[in-house]
Amino acid sequence: MLKLFGALVILGLALACITSWVLDSYDTAWHPKRSVQHQTVGDGDEKGSSPPFPGGELNNIFWFIQVSDIHISRFHDPRRIPDFERFCTDTIEVMKPALVLATGDLTDAKTESKVGSLQHEVEWQAYHNILKRSRVMERTKWIDIRGNHDAFNIMSLDSINNYYRKYSANQKVGSFHYVHKTPFGNYSFVCADATLMPGPKRPYNFFGILNKTQMELLDRFRAESMKSNQSIWFGHYTTSTIVSPSPGVREMMRSAVAYLCGHLHTLGGLMPILHSRHPQGTLELELGDWMDNRRYRVLAFDHDLLSFSDLTFEQWPAVLITNPKDAQYLHPGVEPLGRIRRSTHIRILAFSEAQITAVHVSVDGEPLGKGLSAGGPLYVLLWDPSLYLTGLHTIRVKVESFILLTDHYIFGRVAFIFMMLLNVGVLLAFRFLRVSSGRGLSSQACMSLHLVSKMDTFYYSLLLFNLCTALGPWFIGEMIDGHSGACFAFGVFIDGHFLEGSLTYVVGVVQLLFFNMPLTSYLCWSLHHRCRGNTFRSHFLRPGCRWRTLVIHFFMLLLLTWQAHSCYFLLETYGPMAFFLSPVRTWALGLSLLLVYRAWTGPAPLVHDNSKCVSPS
């Protein structure tokens, strides 16, 4: 027992040492004063002493995006594929990056049990189709590389199962050097591909390997990148999971500002931020996965200073401060940090799906002012960097957009209630008011409303239809597959859960504006013609009114078609039950057709001097 206890103590100490090493390697609380020994911002930095300096114009800046560990899967997480397509379509359209780096594990390549590993062509086809449908490769430079999952169970690069060469955008196997050219200089992006070939099944390709030949190729790329303004290295594996000959891959990328990678996800949520610094100063920035966490990263070179922000899909606005850059991620040996000290403006990239209305900036809790648009997503604000030369300071940016400033559901609720009261109130008012006949347009409109309100068939049908739109269920059906519920204007009930109305009010406004109110108006117009002795056929023959009559009928036909399409949408989205149990869609369509038929074929209304309308039997 004593030996067992001693063995457990030794094992615990060993685990503590390993944990300490990991936490020291991935230090998320790096401090510039203890990590940069010989240089401070702006001091002794010859590269930063020459212009251009960050100012108030949209120049000397470009931005790009990284996404990693997408894991397109045929078995798991059905939202992963449509979410990624929206990322390629909507997010890329909002941010308009110069290029996108997809750093490996494009597909999942696992069996349904998650135990085995196998290349599924359907997963690669899904990935390829997303790129095609979104047309993302026409809007930006899309660079996708292999990860360990993309090489599962592949014997050679020429294997029929190596779908990367067939379906990826890049289709380049092995390391390569891409140069991004701008009017203000060139920027090198060096891919370090350590993917195993042949690629064994999981878990035996968790570590990557760079052999001597591959290291020599990378060394050539490193020498070529020295001609560029700055260089970024990227790959799938973290350097801690790459086996490489001396002097090692970290030494090879010593001239780079940063190495971008993926692979470790977030270590099961234990370490959501995995950022470290090589002994030579290069930043290693592992990005959380798209697979479960929907993470991506926006980076920018602003006057050759690299800044970045790790973001979550569909969380807007997205903000990146490019000057001054975050003190945790300074690289004095490579970046022209002196430009920060000589800059005239704080520079901020702000992205949002909605229109940005204000960008507020504060330093150390003190408001500094509002950023001004310099063009595109760049906002700038005058500042005096000499006030912040000592110590560490905190810049906070608050971006406001139209979506953030306006509670749209409140506006929708108010508009719905107002329009409903107007629609019902008019019916009730003209039911009991006396209306005198006249020749003016307003008199004829009032008489038409009076006719509809006095005829019980139309009055009670329209009143109940509008009250059902306001209070009754719009439809009852499968709100979620396998779970029934009911949709009302004020909210949705699903298996005992109530979701307060928000978009429902907007849908209700559309329903009132494009069907309920036009239907009432059309019936008023039809009964007015019948009251004057016209039939459906004869009212077309009135001189000078034929085209106007055709336009009104055509407009009503469009509205009925729109209502029919709404019924079809219910059937396709929520199933047959919702289609047949929908008072506001399906039933309303049938009711409207009956009322239109009744208006033109039923007994003609009669108006007497006492303003009462009767229908002859």
XYZ file of C-alpha atoms in Angstrom:
617
model
C 0.000 0.000 0.000
C 2.898 2.363 0.823
C 4.457 1.716 -2.591
C 1.114 2.432 -4.269
C 0.801 5.691 -2.345
C 4.333 6.692 -3.344
C 3.629 5.907 -6.980
C 0.486 8.078 -6.893
C 2.457 10.975 -5.369
C 5.112 10.729 -8.093
C 2.407 10.538 -10.779
C 0.713 13.630 -9.317
C 3.965 15.578 -9.297
C 4.622 14.580 -12.907
C 1.148 15.746 -13.961
C 1.672 19.024 -12.094
C 4.951 19.605 -13.949
C 3.302 18.882 -17.305
C 0.409 21.225 -16.490
C 2.827 23.944 -15.430
C 4.755 23.560 -18.678
C 1.583 23.744 -20.766
C 0.336 26.854 -18.950
C 3.752 28.475 -19.294
C 3.865 27.676 -23.027
C 0.384 29.075 -23.630
C 0.613 32.167 -21.468
C -2.526 34.233 -22.006
C -1.435 36.874 -19.514
C 1.810 37.906 -21.221
C 3.205 41.187 -19.981
C 5.383 43.311 -22.270
C 7.659 44.500 -19.447
C 8.731 40.993 -18.521
C 8.669 39.522 -22.031
C 10.463 42.170 -24.088
C 13.766 42.798 -22.417
C 15.656 45.211 -24.620
C 13.161 47.403 -26.371
C 10.087 49.471 -25.600
C 7.560 50.974 -27.916
C 9.136 53.618 -30.062
C 12.582 53.447 -28.446
C 15.462 52.471 -30.688
C 13.167 51.206 -33.394
C 14.695 52.404 -36.634
C 11.966 50.807 -38.751
C 9.331 52.757 -36.863
C 11.079 56.107 -37.106
C 10.287 56.581 -40.788
C 6.889 57.379 -42.295
C 4.162 56.589 -43.084
C 2.589 56.858 -39.641
C -0.964 55.806 -38.722
C -3.205 58.782 -39.419
C -6.758 59.648 -40.292
C -6.984 58.187 -43.801
C -7.799 54.753 -45.189
C -4.313 53.807 -46.324
C -1.535 51.300 -45.610
C -4.012 48.800 -44.183
C -5.603 45.533 -45.252
C -7.385 42.831 -43.294
C -7.900 39.107 -43.676
C -9.703 36.240 -41.940
C -8.712 32.864 -40.516
C -11.096 29.965 -39.905
C -10.007 26.530 -38.761
C -11.252 23.033 -37.907
C -14.509 23.304 -39.845
C -15.152 19.540 -39.785
C -17.887 19.275 -42.405
C -19.683 16.102 -41.321
C -22.294 13.849 -42.903
C -23.354 12.493 -39.505
C -23.099 15.161 -36.845
C -24.353 18.703 -36.183
C -26.701 19.402 -39.097
C -26.354 23.164 -38.481
C -22.623 23.135 -39.168
C -22.933 23.136 -42.962
C -25.635 25.849 -43.328
C -23.859 28.002 -40.732
C -20.618 27.735 -42.655
C -22.411 28.641 -45.871
C -23.831 31.766 -44.186
C -20.321 32.574 -43.016
C -19.032 32.332 -46.575
C -21.965 34.326 -47.910
C -22.900 36.917 -45.286
C -19.888 37.338 -42.987
C -17.429 37.539 -45.856
C -19.694 40.038 -47.622
C -19.814 42.273 -44.531
C -16.078 42.142 -43.801
C -14.753 41.985 -47.377
C -11.337 40.536 -46.384
C -8.408 40.570 -48.773
C -7.943 36.850 -48.212
C -9.208 33.970 -46.070
C -7.006 31.284 -44.521
C -8.826 28.005 -43.819
C -6.205 26.226 -41.731
C -7.126 22.588 -42.006
C -9.598 19.910 -40.945
C -11.978 21.019 -43.642
C -13.922 17.760 -43.261
C -14.564 15.443 -40.315
C -13.692 12.117 -41.965
C -15.021 10.034 -39.071
C -17.550 7.238 -38.943
C -20.989 7.742 -37.423
C -19.772 6.226 -34.148
C -16.903 8.780 -34.068
C -14.505 5.890 -33.500
C -13.361 5.022 -37.003
C -11.850 7.337 -39.613
C -12.737 7.344 -43.290
C -12.719 9.890 -46.098
C -16.334 10.580 -47.152
C -16.593 12.091 -50.609
C -20.011 13.528 -49.738
C -18.373 15.698 -47.050
C -15.882 17.080 -49.549
C -18.677 17.675 -52.032
C -20.608 19.600 -49.385
C -17.566 21.776 -48.700
C -16.953 22.333 -52.405
C -20.610 23.178 -53.039
C -20.559 25.805 -50.281
C -17.625 27.540 -51.943
C -19.395 27.420 -55.287
C -22.861 28.516 -54.136
C -21.548 31.343 -51.985
C -19.193 32.468 -54.791
C -16.735 33.311 -52.038
C -13.746 32.594 -54.264
C -14.905 35.363 -56.586
C -14.975 37.887 -53.740
C -11.744 37.080 -51.930
C -8.607 34.946 -52.115
C -9.558 31.663 -50.428
C -6.578 29.593 -49.254
C -7.509 26.240 -47.710
C -4.935 23.736 -46.482
C -5.048 20.193 -45.161
C -5.398 19.140 -41.543
C -4.885 15.719 -40.001
C -8.552 14.797 -40.556
C -8.203 15.631 -44.252
C -5.445 12.996 -44.488
C -7.099 10.191 -42.530
C -6.771 6.780 -44.184
C -4.961 8.045 -47.310
C -2.061 5.992 -48.622
C -0.563 8.532 -51.014
C -1.163 11.930 -52.585
C -2.298 10.159 -55.765
C -4.835 8.056 -53.874
C -8.387 8.121 -55.179
C -9.464 8.966 -51.631
C -7.358 12.147 -51.533
C -10.388 14.353 -52.146
C -8.494 17.490 -51.104
C -6.868 17.639 -54.553
C -10.292 17.438 -56.200
C -12.607 19.546 -54.057
C -10.525 22.152 -52.228
C -10.045 25.691 -53.483
C -6.262 25.643 -53.133
C -5.522 22.054 -54.219
C -1.843 22.578 -53.333
C -0.328 19.708 -51.406
C 2.694 20.558 -49.283
C 4.190 23.822 -48.087
C 4.016 26.914 -50.288
C 4.642 30.661 -50.291
C 1.910 33.119 -51.273
C 2.684 36.835 -51.678
C -0.156 39.301 -51.205
C 0.627 42.438 -53.185
C -0.690 45.884 -52.240
C 0.092 49.463 -53.378
C 2.057 49.942 -50.155
C 4.111 46.742 -50.241
C 4.119 42.952 -50.354
C 3.133 40.570 -47.553
C 4.248 36.957 -47.391
C 2.030 34.090 -46.279
C 4.057 30.896 -45.811
C 2.203 27.610 -45.351
C 4.001 24.970 -43.255
C 2.277 21.713 -44.188
C 3.243 19.035 -41.672
C 0.426 16.663 -42.586
C 1.506 13.003 -42.652
C 1.649 11.096 -45.903
C 0.726 8.305 -45.908
C -2.000 9.352 -43.523
C -2.833 6.683 -40.935
C -6.187 6.347 -39.256
C -6.850 8.228 -36.057
C -5.292 8.773 -33.587
C -1.915 8.124 -35.160
C -1.649 11.305 -37.198
C -2.325 13.687 -34.306
C 1.305 14.846 -34.582
C 2.663 16.323 -37.814
C 6.118 15.784 -39.256
C 8.435 18.023 -41.271
C 11.387 16.119 -42.704
C 14.727 17.575 -43.767
C 13.629 18.169 -47.370
C 10.511 19.999 -46.241
C 12.554 22.108 -43.811
C 14.903 23.111 -46.612
C 11.930 24.201 -48.688
C 10.603 26.251 -45.765
C 14.016 27.825 -45.313
C 13.910 28.944 -48.948
C 10.459 30.436 -48.391
C 11.788 32.207 -45.291
C 14.582 33.783 -47.315
C 12.117 34.882 -50.006
C 9.776 36.389 -47.401
C 12.542 38.706 -46.148
C 11.841 40.881 -49.217
C 8.260 41.499 -48.044
C 7.030 44.151 -45.616
C 5.922 41.462 -43.181
C 5.388 37.710 -43.190
C 2.764 35.423 -41.665
C 3.273 31.693 -41.352
C 0.300 29.394 -41.078
C -0.469 25.693 -40.843
C -2.835 23.272 -39.186
C -0.682 21.849 -36.416
C 0.566 23.838 -33.443
C 4.365 23.859 -33.308
C 4.152 21.766 -30.110
C 2.617 18.954 -32.201
C 5.121 19.139 -35.096
C 8.172 16.866 -35.178
C 10.993 18.555 -37.094
C 14.803 18.205 -37.358
C 17.185 20.729 -35.817
C 17.081 23.718 -35.591
C 13.313 23.157 -35.434
C 10.285 24.733 -37.033
C 10.085 27.570 -34.486
C 13.575 28.724 -35.393
C 12.649 28.487 -39.087
C 9.808 30.981 -38.698
C 11.759 33.435 -36.519
C 11.359 36.295 -39.007
C 7.555 36.042 -39.053
C 5.274 38.257 -37.029
C 3.004 35.348 -36.183
C 2.221 31.710 -36.858
C -1.504 30.984 -37.296
C -2.808 27.486 -36.663
C -5.658 25.365 -35.343
C -5.778 21.654 -34.457
C -6.206 21.721 -30.661
C -9.649 23.369 -30.781
C -10.016 24.702 -27.219
C -8.731 21.558 -25.482
C -12.295 20.545 -24.731
C -13.126 24.005 -23.406
C -10.322 23.946 -20.835
C -8.256 26.581 -22.678
C -10.450 28.787 -24.884
C -7.431 31.007 -25.658
C -4.236 29.326 -26.834
C -1.777 32.109 -27.636
C 1.954 31.828 -27.017
C 5.263 33.409 -27.968
C 8.305 31.615 -29.336
C 11.708 32.338 -27.765
C 12.574 34.275 -30.942
C 9.516 36.514 -30.424
C 7.163 35.074 -33.067
C 3.561 34.880 -31.887
C 1.819 31.519 -32.122
C -1.934 32.081 -32.326
C -4.012 28.910 -32.200
C -7.616 29.557 -33.228
C -10.622 27.904 -31.609
C -12.615 25.561 -33.807
C -15.541 26.263 -36.095
C -16.874 22.748 -35.490
C -18.443 23.306 -32.053
C -17.613 26.905 -31.156
C -18.110 28.688 -34.511
C -14.925 30.672 -33.981
C -13.076 32.705 -36.586
C -10.434 35.432 -36.516
C -10.030 38.770 -38.232
C -6.476 40.110 -38.601
C -5.118 43.332 -40.043
C -1.792 44.779 -41.088
C -1.998 48.507 -40.420
C 1.238 50.310 -41.335
C 2.935 46.888 -40.960
C 1.607 46.404 -37.417
C -0.357 43.166 -36.939
C -3.547 43.186 -34.874
C -6.192 40.510 -34.526
C -9.442 39.653 -32.783
C -10.941 36.210 -32.191
C -14.677 36.318 -32.913
C -17.785 34.162 -32.757
C -20.013 33.649 -35.782
C -23.045 35.991 -36.022
C -22.037 38.078 -33.019
C -22.067 41.657 -34.253
C -20.571 44.182 -34.259
C -17.015 42.931 -34.752
C -14.310 45.361 -33.625
C -10.550 45.377 -34.147
C -8.307 48.170 -32.855
C -5.371 48.400 -35.253
C -3.590 51.399 -33.708
C -2.330 51.279 -31.050
C -1.990 47.516 -31.168
C -2.499 45.318 -28.102
C 0.574 45.475 -25.846
C 0.379 41.732 -25.195
C 1.178 40.967 -28.811
C 3.994 43.374 -29.659
C 6.917 41.977 -31.665
C 9.709 44.574 -31.309
C 12.203 42.674 -33.431
C 9.982 42.646 -36.503
C 7.266 45.292 -36.241
C 7.847 49.062 -36.638
C 6.509 49.860 -33.169
C 7.835 53.404 -33.318
C 4.987 54.243 -35.667
C 2.559 53.907 -32.774
C 4.377 56.659 -30.884
C 4.328 58.913 -33.951
C 0.740 58.169 -34.951
C -1.903 60.885 -34.938
C -5.078 58.788 -34.727
C -6.534 55.797 -32.970
C -7.625 53.467 -35.772
C -10.490 50.980 -35.475
C -12.006 48.477 -37.865
C -15.712 48.092 -37.097
C -17.911 45.588 -38.938
C -21.658 45.099 -38.617
C -24.531 43.689 -40.639
C -26.457 46.843 -39.727
C -25.500 50.431 -40.387
C -23.007 51.690 -37.799
C -24.222 54.912 -36.226
C -21.511 55.670 -33.657
C -18.092 54.452 -32.491
C -17.306 55.600 -28.952
C -13.710 55.428 -27.672
C -12.488 55.649 -24.082
C -8.999 55.298 -22.578
C -8.638 54.116 -18.980
C -12.341 54.691 -18.471
C -12.253 58.310 -19.663
C -14.290 59.087 -22.811
C -12.046 60.283 -25.609
C -14.690 60.973 -28.244
C -16.427 59.498 -31.263
C -14.547 57.896 -34.106
C -15.038 59.346 -37.569
C -15.421 57.201 -40.663
C -12.304 57.208 -42.819
C -13.886 55.039 -45.479
C -14.929 51.402 -45.493
C -14.949 49.863 -42.008
C -12.147 52.134 -40.715
C -12.937 54.678 -37.985
C -10.357 57.128 -36.648
C -10.047 59.464 -33.685
C -7.354 62.058 -32.943
C -5.136 61.262 -29.966
C -1.848 62.228 -28.350
C 0.252 59.078 -27.807
C 2.750 61.010 -25.644
C 0.146 60.945 -22.856
C 0.356 57.167 -22.645
C 4.080 56.415 -22.896
C 4.418 54.907 -19.410
C 2.516 52.011 -17.910
C -0.258 49.983 -19.462
C -3.516 51.545 -20.571
C -6.903 50.202 -21.601
C -8.770 51.294 -24.711
C -12.443 50.427 -24.938
C -14.540 50.802 -28.061
C -18.328 50.738 -28.116
C -19.922 50.407 -31.536
C -23.567 51.313 -31.973
C -25.639 50.342 -34.982
C -29.224 50.821 -36.038
C -30.051 47.325 -34.849
C -28.546 48.027 -31.429
C -30.211 51.390 -30.989
C -33.711 50.316 -31.959
C -35.893 47.752 -30.207
C -37.551 46.559 -33.388
C -39.914 44.180 -31.659
C -41.424 47.122 -29.744
C -41.872 49.051 -32.981
C -43.452 45.950 -34.562
C -45.763 45.469 -31.596
C -46.931 49.093 -31.665
C -47.459 49.010 -35.437
C -49.415 45.742 -35.200
C -51.705 46.993 -32.441
C -52.294 50.304 -34.226
C -53.153 48.667 -37.547
C -55.383 46.077 -35.885
C -57.322 48.719 -33.948
C -57.662 50.754 -37.132
C -58.977 47.796 -39.108
C -61.454 46.592 -36.465
C -62.382 50.113 -35.354
C -63.434 51.109 -38.874
C -65.722 48.080 -39.147
C -67.317 48.774 -35.767
C -67.691 52.488 -36.391
C -69.406 52.173 -39.756
C -71.655 49.454 -38.384
C -73.398 51.959 -36.170
C -72.776 55.336 -37.825
C -75.252 56.939 -40.183
C -73.691 57.769 -43.544
C -75.286 60.059 -46.071
C -74.798 59.414 -49.764
C -72.817 61.859 -51.891
C -70.835 62.216 -55.096
C -67.411 62.983 -53.625
C -64.656 60.402 -53.341
C -64.680 60.483 -49.533
C -68.483 60.082 -49.456
C -68.298 57.091 -51.769
C -65.513 55.516 -49.637
C -67.586 55.973 -46.494
C -70.643 54.518 -48.215
C -68.582 51.481 -49.316
C -67.415 50.846 -45.737
C -70.983 51.329 -44.585
C -72.150 48.650 -47.031
C -69.602 46.087 -45.794
C -70.346 46.840 -42.150
C -74.136 46.623 -42.543
C -74.166 43.296 -44.393
C -73.911 40.597 -41.723
C -72.127 38.048 -43.910
C -69.229 40.389 -44.633
C -69.223 42.201 -41.295
C -68.990 39.154 -39.051
C -66.599 37.319 -41.395
C -64.138 40.211 -41.537
C -64.513 40.961 -37.823
C -63.788 37.360 -36.803
C -60.894 37.131 -39.292
C -59.242 40.228 -37.834
C -59.859 39.161 -34.232
C -58.340 35.770 -35.025
C -55.308 37.542 -36.497
C -54.997 39.546 -33.283
C -55.860 36.954 -30.616
C -56.374 33.521 -32.090
C -53.793 30.987 -33.185
C -52.352 31.635 -36.613
C -51.635 27.948 -37.009
C -51.085 24.759 -35.013
C -48.369 22.372 -36.123
C -44.861 20.994 -35.606
C -42.916 24.058 -34.527
C -39.897 21.765 -34.053
C -39.678 18.293 -35.602
C -41.530 15.971 -33.251
C -42.829 18.812 -31.058
C -46.182 20.467 -31.707
C -47.115 23.995 -30.815
C -49.218 26.990 -31.734
C -48.236 30.360 -33.150
C -49.983 33.553 -32.036
C -49.260 37.207 -32.678
C -48.094 37.594 -29.088
C -45.838 34.543 -29.033
C -45.303 30.851 -29.700
C -46.202 27.880 -27.508
C -44.045 24.742 -27.906
C -44.606 21.729 -25.639
C -45.503 23.858 -22.646
C -42.856 26.491 -23.308
C -43.827 30.038 -24.240
C -41.619 32.214 -26.450
C -42.612 35.862 -26.293
C -43.586 37.463 -29.584
C -41.011 39.479 -31.490
C -40.829 38.695 -35.200
C -44.445 37.528 -34.967
C -45.574 41.152 -34.688
C -43.682 42.051 -37.848
C -45.285 39.098 -39.656
C -48.644 40.277 -38.310
C -48.076 43.770 -39.707
C -47.268 42.265 -43.109
C -50.418 40.135 -42.924
C -52.604 43.137 -42.101
C -50.958 45.429 -44.613
C -50.889 43.031 -47.555
C -54.010 40.945 -47.054
C -56.523 41.843 -44.328
C -56.828 45.538 -45.171
C -56.656 45.116 -48.976
C -59.322 42.384 -48.761
C -61.617 44.738 -46.846
C -60.964 47.508 -49.373
C -61.620 45.212 -52.330
C -64.917 44.003 -50.866
C -65.955 47.620 -50.239
C -65.169 48.472 -53.862
C -67.017 45.396 -55.168
C -70.156 46.016 -53.084
C -70.164 49.654 -54.097
C -70.376 48.559 -57.747
C -73.124 46.067 -56.942
C -75.057 48.743 -55.081
C -74.975 50.868 -58.241
C -76.535 48.056 -60.258
C -73.352 46.606 -61.831
C -72.479 42.961 -62.171
C -69.026 41.390 -62.503
C -69.375 41.438 -66.286
C -71.055 44.812 -66.733
C -68.676 46.861 -64.590
C -65.898 46.190 -67.130
C -67.935 47.994 -69.782
C -68.057 51.373 -68.077
C -66.488 53.977 -70.382
C -63.013 55.152 -69.368
C -62.742 52.774 -66.385
C -61.787 49.444 -67.958
C -58.018 49.639 -67.327
C -58.441 50.879 -63.776
C -60.857 48.012 -63.114
C -58.396 45.494 -64.545
C -55.593 46.873 -62.370
C -57.682 46.525 -59.199
C -58.657 42.930 -60.017
C -55.063 42.073 -60.923
C -53.811 43.565 -57.650
C -56.316 41.459 -55.682
C -55.257 38.383 -57.633
C -51.637 39.046 -56.618
C -52.645 39.297 -52.964
C -54.572 36.023 -53.158
C -51.545 34.420 -54.808
C -49.319 35.717 -51.999
C -51.714 34.253 -49.422
C -51.662 30.923 -51.277
C -47.862 30.980 -51.237
C -47.982 31.582 -47.474
C -50.117 28.449 -47.163
C -47.582 26.490 -49.207
C -44.804 27.803 -46.949
C -46.698 26.481 -43.914
C -47.062 23.078 -45.541
C -43.372 22.833 -46.437
C -42.036 24.238 -43.171
C -44.382 23.044 -40.433
C -46.152 20.121 -42.057
C -49.709 19.146 -43.075
C -51.138 19.796 -39.611
C -50.127 23.453 -39.777
C -51.547 23.717 -43.302
C -54.987 22.397 -42.324
C -55.112 24.071 -38.879
C -54.292 27.619 -39.939
C -57.135 30.120 -39.474
C -55.006 33.073 -40.619
C -53.492 31.394 -43.692
C -55.370 28.435 -45.184
C -58.817 29.140 -43.722
C -58.485 32.827 -44.515
C -57.690 32.042 -48.150
C -60.851 29.969 -48.452
C -62.899 32.595 -46.624
C -61.636 35.393 -48.878
C -62.514 33.460 -52.032
C -66.043 32.837 -50.705
C -66.498 36.507 -49.765
C -65.301 37.707 -53.180
C -67.638 35.246 -54.860
C -70.520 36.354 -52.611
C -69.832 40.023 -53.290
C -70.176 39.601 -57.057
C -72.835 36.892 -57.279
C -74.951 37.429 -54.165
C -77.956 39.737 -53.844
C -77.130 43.354 -54.643
C -77.172 45.624 -51.571
C -79.754 48.389 -51.419
C -79.197 51.790 -49.798
C -82.193 53.752 -48.531
C -82.398 57.290 -47.294
C -82.150 56.119 -43.698
C -78.715 54.788 -44.659
C -79.580 51.229 -43.864
C -78.483 48.566 -46.283
C -80.534 45.473 -46.936
C -80.095 42.536 -49.240
C -83.096 41.338 -51.119
C -83.847 37.683 -50.774
